[in-house]
PDB file of C-alpha atoms in Angstrom:
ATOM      1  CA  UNK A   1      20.581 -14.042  -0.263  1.00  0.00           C
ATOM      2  CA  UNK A   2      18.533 -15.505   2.625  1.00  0.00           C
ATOM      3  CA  UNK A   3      15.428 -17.574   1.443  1.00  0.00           C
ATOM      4  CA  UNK A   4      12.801 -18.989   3.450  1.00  0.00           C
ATOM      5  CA  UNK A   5       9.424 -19.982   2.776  1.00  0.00           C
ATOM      6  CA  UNK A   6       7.786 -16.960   3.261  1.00  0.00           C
ATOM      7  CA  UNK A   7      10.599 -14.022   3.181  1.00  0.00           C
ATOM      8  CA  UNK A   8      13.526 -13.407   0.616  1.00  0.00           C
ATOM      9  CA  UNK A   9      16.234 -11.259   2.043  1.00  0.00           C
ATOM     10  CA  UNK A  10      18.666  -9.520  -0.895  1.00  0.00           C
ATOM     11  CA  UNK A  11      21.612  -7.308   0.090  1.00  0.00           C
ATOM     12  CA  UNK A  12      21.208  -4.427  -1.809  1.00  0.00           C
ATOM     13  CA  UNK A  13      24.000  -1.524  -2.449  1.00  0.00           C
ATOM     14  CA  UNK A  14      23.193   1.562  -3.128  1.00  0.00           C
ATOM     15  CA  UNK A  15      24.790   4.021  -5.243  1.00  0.00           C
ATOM     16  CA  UNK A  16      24.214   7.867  -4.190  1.00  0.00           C
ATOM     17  CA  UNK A  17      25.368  10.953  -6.640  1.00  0.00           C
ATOM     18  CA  UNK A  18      26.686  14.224  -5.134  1.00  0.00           C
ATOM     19  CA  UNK A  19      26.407  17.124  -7.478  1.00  0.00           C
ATOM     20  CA  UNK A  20      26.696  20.594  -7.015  1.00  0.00           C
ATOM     21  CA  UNK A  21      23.201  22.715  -5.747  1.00  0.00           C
ATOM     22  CA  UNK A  22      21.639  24.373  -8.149  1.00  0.00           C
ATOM     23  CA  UNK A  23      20.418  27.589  -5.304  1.00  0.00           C
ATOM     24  CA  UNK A  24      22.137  29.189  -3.127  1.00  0.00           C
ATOM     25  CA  UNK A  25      20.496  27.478  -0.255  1.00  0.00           C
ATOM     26  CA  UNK A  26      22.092  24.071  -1.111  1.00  0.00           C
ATOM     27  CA  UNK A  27      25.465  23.635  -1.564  1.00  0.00           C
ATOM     28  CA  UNK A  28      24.886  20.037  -2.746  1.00  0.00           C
ATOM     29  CA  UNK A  29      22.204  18.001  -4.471  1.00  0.00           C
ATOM     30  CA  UNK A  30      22.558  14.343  -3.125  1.00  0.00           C
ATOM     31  CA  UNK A  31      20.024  11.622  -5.020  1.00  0.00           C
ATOM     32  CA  UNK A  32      20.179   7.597  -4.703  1.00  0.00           C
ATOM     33  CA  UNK A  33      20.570   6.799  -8.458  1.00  0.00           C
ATOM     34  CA  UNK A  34      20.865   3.208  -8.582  1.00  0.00           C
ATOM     35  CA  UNK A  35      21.019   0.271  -6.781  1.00  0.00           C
ATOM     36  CA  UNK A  36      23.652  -3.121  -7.021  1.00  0.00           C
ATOM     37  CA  UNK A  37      21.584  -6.750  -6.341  1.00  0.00           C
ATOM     38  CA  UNK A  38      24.426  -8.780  -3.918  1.00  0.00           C
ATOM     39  CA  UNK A  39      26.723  -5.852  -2.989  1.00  0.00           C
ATOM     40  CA  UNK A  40      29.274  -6.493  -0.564  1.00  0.00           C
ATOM     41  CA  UNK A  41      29.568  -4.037   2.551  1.00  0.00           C
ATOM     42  CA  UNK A  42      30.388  -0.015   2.060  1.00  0.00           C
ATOM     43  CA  UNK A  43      30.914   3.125   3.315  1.00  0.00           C
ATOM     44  CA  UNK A  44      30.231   5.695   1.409  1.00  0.00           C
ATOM     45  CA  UNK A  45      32.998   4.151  -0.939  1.00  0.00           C
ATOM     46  CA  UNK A  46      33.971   6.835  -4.592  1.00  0.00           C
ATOM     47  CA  UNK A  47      32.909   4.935  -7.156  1.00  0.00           C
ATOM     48  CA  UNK A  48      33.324   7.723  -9.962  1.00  0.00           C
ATOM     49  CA  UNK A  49      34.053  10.948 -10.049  1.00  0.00           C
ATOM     50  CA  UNK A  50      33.243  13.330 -13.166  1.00  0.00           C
ATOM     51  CA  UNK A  51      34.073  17.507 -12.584  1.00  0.00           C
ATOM     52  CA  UNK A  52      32.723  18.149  -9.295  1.00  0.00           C
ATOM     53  CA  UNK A  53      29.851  14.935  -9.500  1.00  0.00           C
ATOM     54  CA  UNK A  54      30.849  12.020  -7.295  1.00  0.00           C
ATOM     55  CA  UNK A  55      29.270   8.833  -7.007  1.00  0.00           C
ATOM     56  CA  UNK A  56      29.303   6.717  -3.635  1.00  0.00           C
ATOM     57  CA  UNK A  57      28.331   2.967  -2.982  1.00  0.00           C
ATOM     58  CA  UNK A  58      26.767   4.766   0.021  1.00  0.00           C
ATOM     59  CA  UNK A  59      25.304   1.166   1.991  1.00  0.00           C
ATOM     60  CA  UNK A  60      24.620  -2.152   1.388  1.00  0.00           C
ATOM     61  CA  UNK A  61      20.781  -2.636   3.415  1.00  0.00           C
ATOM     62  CA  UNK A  62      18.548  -5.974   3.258  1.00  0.00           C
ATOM     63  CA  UNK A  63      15.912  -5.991   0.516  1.00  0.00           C
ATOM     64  CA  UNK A  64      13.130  -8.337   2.451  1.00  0.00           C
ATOM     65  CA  UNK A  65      10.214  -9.133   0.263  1.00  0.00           C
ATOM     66  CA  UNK A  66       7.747 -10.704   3.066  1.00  0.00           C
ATOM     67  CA  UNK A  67       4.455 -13.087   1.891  1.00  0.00           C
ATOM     68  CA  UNK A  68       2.088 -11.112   3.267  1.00  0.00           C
ATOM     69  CA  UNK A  69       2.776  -7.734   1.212  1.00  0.00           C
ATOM     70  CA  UNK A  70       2.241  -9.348  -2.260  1.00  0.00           C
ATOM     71  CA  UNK A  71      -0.428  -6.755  -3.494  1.00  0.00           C
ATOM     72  CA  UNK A  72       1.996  -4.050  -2.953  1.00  0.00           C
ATOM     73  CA  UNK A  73       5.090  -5.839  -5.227  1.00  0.00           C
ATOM     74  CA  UNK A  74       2.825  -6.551  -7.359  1.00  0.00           C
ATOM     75  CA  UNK A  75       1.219  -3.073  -7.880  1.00  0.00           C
ATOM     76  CA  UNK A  76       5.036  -1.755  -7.856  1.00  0.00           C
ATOM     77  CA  UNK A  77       5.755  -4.525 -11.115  1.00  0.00           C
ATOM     78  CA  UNK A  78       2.286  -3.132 -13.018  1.00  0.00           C
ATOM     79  CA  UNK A  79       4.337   0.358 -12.790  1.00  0.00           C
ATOM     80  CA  UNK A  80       5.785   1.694 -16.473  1.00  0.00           C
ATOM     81  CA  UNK A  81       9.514   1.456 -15.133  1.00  0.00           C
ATOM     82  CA  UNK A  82       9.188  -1.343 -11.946  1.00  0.00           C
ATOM     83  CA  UNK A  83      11.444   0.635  -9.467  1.00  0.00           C
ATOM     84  CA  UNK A  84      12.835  -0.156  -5.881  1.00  0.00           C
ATOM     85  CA  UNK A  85      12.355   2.579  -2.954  1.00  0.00           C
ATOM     86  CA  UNK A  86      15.868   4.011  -1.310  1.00  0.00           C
ATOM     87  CA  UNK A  87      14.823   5.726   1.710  1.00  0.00           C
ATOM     88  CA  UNK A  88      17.567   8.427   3.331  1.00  0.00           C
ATOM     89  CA  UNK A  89      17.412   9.652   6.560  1.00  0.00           C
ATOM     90  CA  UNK A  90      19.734  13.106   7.525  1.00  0.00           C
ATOM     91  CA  UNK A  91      22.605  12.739   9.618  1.00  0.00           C
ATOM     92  CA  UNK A  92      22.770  15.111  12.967  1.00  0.00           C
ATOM     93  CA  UNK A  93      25.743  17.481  12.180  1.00  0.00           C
ATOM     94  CA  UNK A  94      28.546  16.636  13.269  1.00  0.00           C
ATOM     95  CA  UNK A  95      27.729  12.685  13.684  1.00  0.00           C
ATOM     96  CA  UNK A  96      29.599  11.964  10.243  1.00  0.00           C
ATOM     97  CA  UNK A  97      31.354  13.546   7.081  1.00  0.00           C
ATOM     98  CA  UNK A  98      28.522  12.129   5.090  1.00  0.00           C
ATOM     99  CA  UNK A  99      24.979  14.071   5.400  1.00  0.00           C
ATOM    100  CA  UNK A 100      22.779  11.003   4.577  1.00  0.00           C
ATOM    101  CA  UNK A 101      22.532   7.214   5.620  1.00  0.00           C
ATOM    102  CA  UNK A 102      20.876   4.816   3.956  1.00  0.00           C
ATOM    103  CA  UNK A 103      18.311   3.138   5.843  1.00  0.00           C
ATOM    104  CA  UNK A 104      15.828   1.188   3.775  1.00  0.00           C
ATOM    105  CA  UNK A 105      15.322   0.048   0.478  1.00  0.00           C
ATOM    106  CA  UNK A 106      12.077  -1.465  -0.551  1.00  0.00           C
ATOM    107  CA  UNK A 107      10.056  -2.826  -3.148  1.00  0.00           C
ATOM    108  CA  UNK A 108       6.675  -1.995  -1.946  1.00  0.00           C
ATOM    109  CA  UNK A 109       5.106   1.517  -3.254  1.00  0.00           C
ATOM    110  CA  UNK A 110       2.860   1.730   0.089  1.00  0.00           C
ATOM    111  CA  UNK A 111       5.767   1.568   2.025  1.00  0.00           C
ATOM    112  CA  UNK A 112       7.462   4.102   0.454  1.00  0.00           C
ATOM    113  CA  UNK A 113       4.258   6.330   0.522  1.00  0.00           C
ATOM    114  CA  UNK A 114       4.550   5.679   4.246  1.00  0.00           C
ATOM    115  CA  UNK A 115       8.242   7.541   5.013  1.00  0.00           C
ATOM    116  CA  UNK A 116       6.815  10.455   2.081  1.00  0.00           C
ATOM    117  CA  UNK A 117       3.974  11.040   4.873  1.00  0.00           C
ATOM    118  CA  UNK A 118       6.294  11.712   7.457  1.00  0.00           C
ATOM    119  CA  UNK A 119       8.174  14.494   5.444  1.00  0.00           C
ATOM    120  CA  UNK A 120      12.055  13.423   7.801  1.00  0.00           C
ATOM    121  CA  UNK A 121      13.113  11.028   5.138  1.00  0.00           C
ATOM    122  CA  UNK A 122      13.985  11.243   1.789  1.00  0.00           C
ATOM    123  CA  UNK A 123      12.572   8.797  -0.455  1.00  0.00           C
ATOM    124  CA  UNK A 124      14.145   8.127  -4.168  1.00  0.00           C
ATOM    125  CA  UNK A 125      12.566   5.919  -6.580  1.00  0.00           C
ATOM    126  CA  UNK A 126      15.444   4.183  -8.675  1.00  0.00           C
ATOM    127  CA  UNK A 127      14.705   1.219 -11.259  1.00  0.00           C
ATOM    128  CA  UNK A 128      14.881  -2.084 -10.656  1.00  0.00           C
ATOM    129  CA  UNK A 129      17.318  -3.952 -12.286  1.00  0.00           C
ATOM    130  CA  UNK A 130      15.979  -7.074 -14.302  1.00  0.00           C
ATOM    131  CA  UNK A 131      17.498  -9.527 -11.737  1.00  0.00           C
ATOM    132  CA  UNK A 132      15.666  -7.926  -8.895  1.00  0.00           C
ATOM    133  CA  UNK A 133      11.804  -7.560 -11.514  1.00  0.00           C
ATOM    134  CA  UNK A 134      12.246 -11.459 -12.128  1.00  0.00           C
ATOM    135  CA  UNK A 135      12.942 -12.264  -8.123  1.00  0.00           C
ATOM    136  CA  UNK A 136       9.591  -9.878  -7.640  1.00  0.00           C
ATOM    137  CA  UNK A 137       7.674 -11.042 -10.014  1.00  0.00           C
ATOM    138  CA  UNK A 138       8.594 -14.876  -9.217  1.00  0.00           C
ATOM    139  CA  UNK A 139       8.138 -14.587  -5.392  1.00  0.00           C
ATOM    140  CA  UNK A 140       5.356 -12.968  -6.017  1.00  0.00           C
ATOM    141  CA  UNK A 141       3.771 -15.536  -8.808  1.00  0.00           C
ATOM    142  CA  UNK A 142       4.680 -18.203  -5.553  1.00  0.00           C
ATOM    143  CA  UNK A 143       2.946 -16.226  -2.474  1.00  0.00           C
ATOM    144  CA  UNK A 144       0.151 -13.677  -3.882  1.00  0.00           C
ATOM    145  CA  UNK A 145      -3.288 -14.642  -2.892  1.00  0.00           C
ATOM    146  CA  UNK A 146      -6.442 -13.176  -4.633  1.00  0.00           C
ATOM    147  CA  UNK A 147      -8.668 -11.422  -1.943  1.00  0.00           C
ATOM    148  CA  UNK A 148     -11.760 -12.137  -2.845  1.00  0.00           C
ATOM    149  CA  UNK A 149     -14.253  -8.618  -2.979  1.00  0.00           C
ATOM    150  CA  UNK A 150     -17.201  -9.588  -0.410  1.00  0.00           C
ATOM    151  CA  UNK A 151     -20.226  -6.693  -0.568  1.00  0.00           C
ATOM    152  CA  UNK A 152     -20.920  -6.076   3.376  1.00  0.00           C
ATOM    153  CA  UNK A 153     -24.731  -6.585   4.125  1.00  0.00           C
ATOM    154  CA  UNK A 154     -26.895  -3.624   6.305  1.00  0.00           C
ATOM    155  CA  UNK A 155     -28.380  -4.727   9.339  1.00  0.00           C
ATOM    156  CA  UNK A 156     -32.033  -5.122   9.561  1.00  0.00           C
ATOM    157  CA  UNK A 157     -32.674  -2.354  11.262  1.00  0.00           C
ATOM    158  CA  UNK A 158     -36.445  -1.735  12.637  1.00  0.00           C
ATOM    159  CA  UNK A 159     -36.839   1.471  10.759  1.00  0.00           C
ATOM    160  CA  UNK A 160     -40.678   1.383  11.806  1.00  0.00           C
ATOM    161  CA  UNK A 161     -39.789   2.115  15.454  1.00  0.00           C
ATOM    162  CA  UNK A 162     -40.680   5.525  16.811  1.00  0.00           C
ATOM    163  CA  UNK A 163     -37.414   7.705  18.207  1.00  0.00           C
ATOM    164  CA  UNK A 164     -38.209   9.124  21.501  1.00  0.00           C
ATOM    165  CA  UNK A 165     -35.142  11.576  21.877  1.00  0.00           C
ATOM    166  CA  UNK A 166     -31.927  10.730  23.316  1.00  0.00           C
ATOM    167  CA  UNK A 167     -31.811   8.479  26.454  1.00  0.00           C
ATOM    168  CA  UNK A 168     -33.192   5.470  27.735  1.00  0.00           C
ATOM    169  CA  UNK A 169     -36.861   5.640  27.301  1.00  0.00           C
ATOM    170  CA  UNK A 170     -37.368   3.144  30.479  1.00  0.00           C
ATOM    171  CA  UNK A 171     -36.214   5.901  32.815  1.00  0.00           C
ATOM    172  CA  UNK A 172     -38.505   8.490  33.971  1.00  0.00           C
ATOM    173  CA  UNK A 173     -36.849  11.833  33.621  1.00  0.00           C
ATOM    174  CA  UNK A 174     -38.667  15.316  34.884  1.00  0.00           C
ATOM    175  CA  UNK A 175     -37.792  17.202  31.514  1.00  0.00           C
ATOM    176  CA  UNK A 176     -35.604  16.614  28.448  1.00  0.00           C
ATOM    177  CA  UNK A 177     -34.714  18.694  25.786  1.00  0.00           C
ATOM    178  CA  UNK A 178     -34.816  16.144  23.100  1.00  0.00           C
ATOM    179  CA  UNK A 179     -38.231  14.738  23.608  1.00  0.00           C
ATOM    180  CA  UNK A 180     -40.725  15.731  21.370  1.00  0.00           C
ATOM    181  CA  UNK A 181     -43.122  17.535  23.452  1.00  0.00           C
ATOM    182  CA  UNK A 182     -46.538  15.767  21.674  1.00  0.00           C
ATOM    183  CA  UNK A 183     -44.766  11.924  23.051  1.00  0.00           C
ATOM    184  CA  UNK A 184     -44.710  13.621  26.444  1.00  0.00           C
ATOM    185  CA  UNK A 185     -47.863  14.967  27.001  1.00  0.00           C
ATOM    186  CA  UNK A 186     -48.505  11.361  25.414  1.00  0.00           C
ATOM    187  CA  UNK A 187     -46.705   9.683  28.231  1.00  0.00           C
ATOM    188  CA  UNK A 188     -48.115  12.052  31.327  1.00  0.00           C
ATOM    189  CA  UNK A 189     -51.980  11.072  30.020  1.00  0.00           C
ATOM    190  CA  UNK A 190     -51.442   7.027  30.619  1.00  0.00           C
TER     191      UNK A 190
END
């Protein structure tokens, strides 16, 4: 674990179960379904194998909890079940005997809302262990900042003013749609 005094970095394995597809058009069902705080390296190591289920210590990847996304941990922690973010992106075929590699795992719900918008990765939500919720919670007690909710003010706006279409007033045009024709004949009498 790397700590500075604004980041944490946490290697992170992650553990990925195959299981058979439940349609036709998947052959397998492959979900991140937990996650190991200080895993060494892997590569898509068996961990377990039960009947045709296999579990894989698929990746170790960096958990970085950064200073200036505090609200989002901290939203994450308010959650029922505090949970960490495995994002999976496919493999080209042919590129690997594996289908999946890990690339991400993170604490923050926004960022994980951010790979859901773009519909190529697939995001799993997998609890936090209690190691990793008191880490969160005490980097987060350390760097979170209260914004303070300022009301913006209008403008003072001379709303007395008198509209004279679209354009510059101060130059002379021969016709325009958008002036009202009573300011015009207005205009040609002085």
């Amino acid at each position: 674990m790397a700590v500075t005094d604004k980041q944490i970095l946490l290697p992170i394995g992650v553990v990925v179960r195959k299981t058979p597809g439940v349609t036709r058009w998947a052959e397998w069902c492959w979900r991140a379904v937990a996650v190991l705080p200080g895993a060494g390296p892997a590569d898509w190591r068996e961990l377990r194998c039960e009947g045709e289920a296999v579990e894989y210590h698929a990746a170790t990847v960096t958990l970085d909890l950064h200073h200036t996304q505090t609200e989002s941990y901290l939203e994450g922690l308010r959650a029922p079940v505090p949970s960490v973010y495995v994002i999976m992106r496919p493999v080209p075929a042919g590129a690997g005997e594996m289908p999946y590699e890990v690339t991400l795992v993170t604490a923050s719900p926004y960022e994980a809302q951010d790979y859901c918008d773009t519909g190529e990765e697939i995001v799993e939500k997998v609890p936090m262990p209690e190691g990793v919720i008191a880490l969160v919670h005490d980097f987060v007690a350390a760097h979170h900042v209260e914004e303070v909710f300022q009301k913006r003010r209008r403008d003072r706006a001379n709303v007395n003013g008198t509209q004279d279409g679209i354009g510059d007033a101060r130059i002379p045009q021969a016709a325009d749609v958008y002036r009202a024709p009573a300011l015009a004949r207005k205009e040609r009498l002085h």
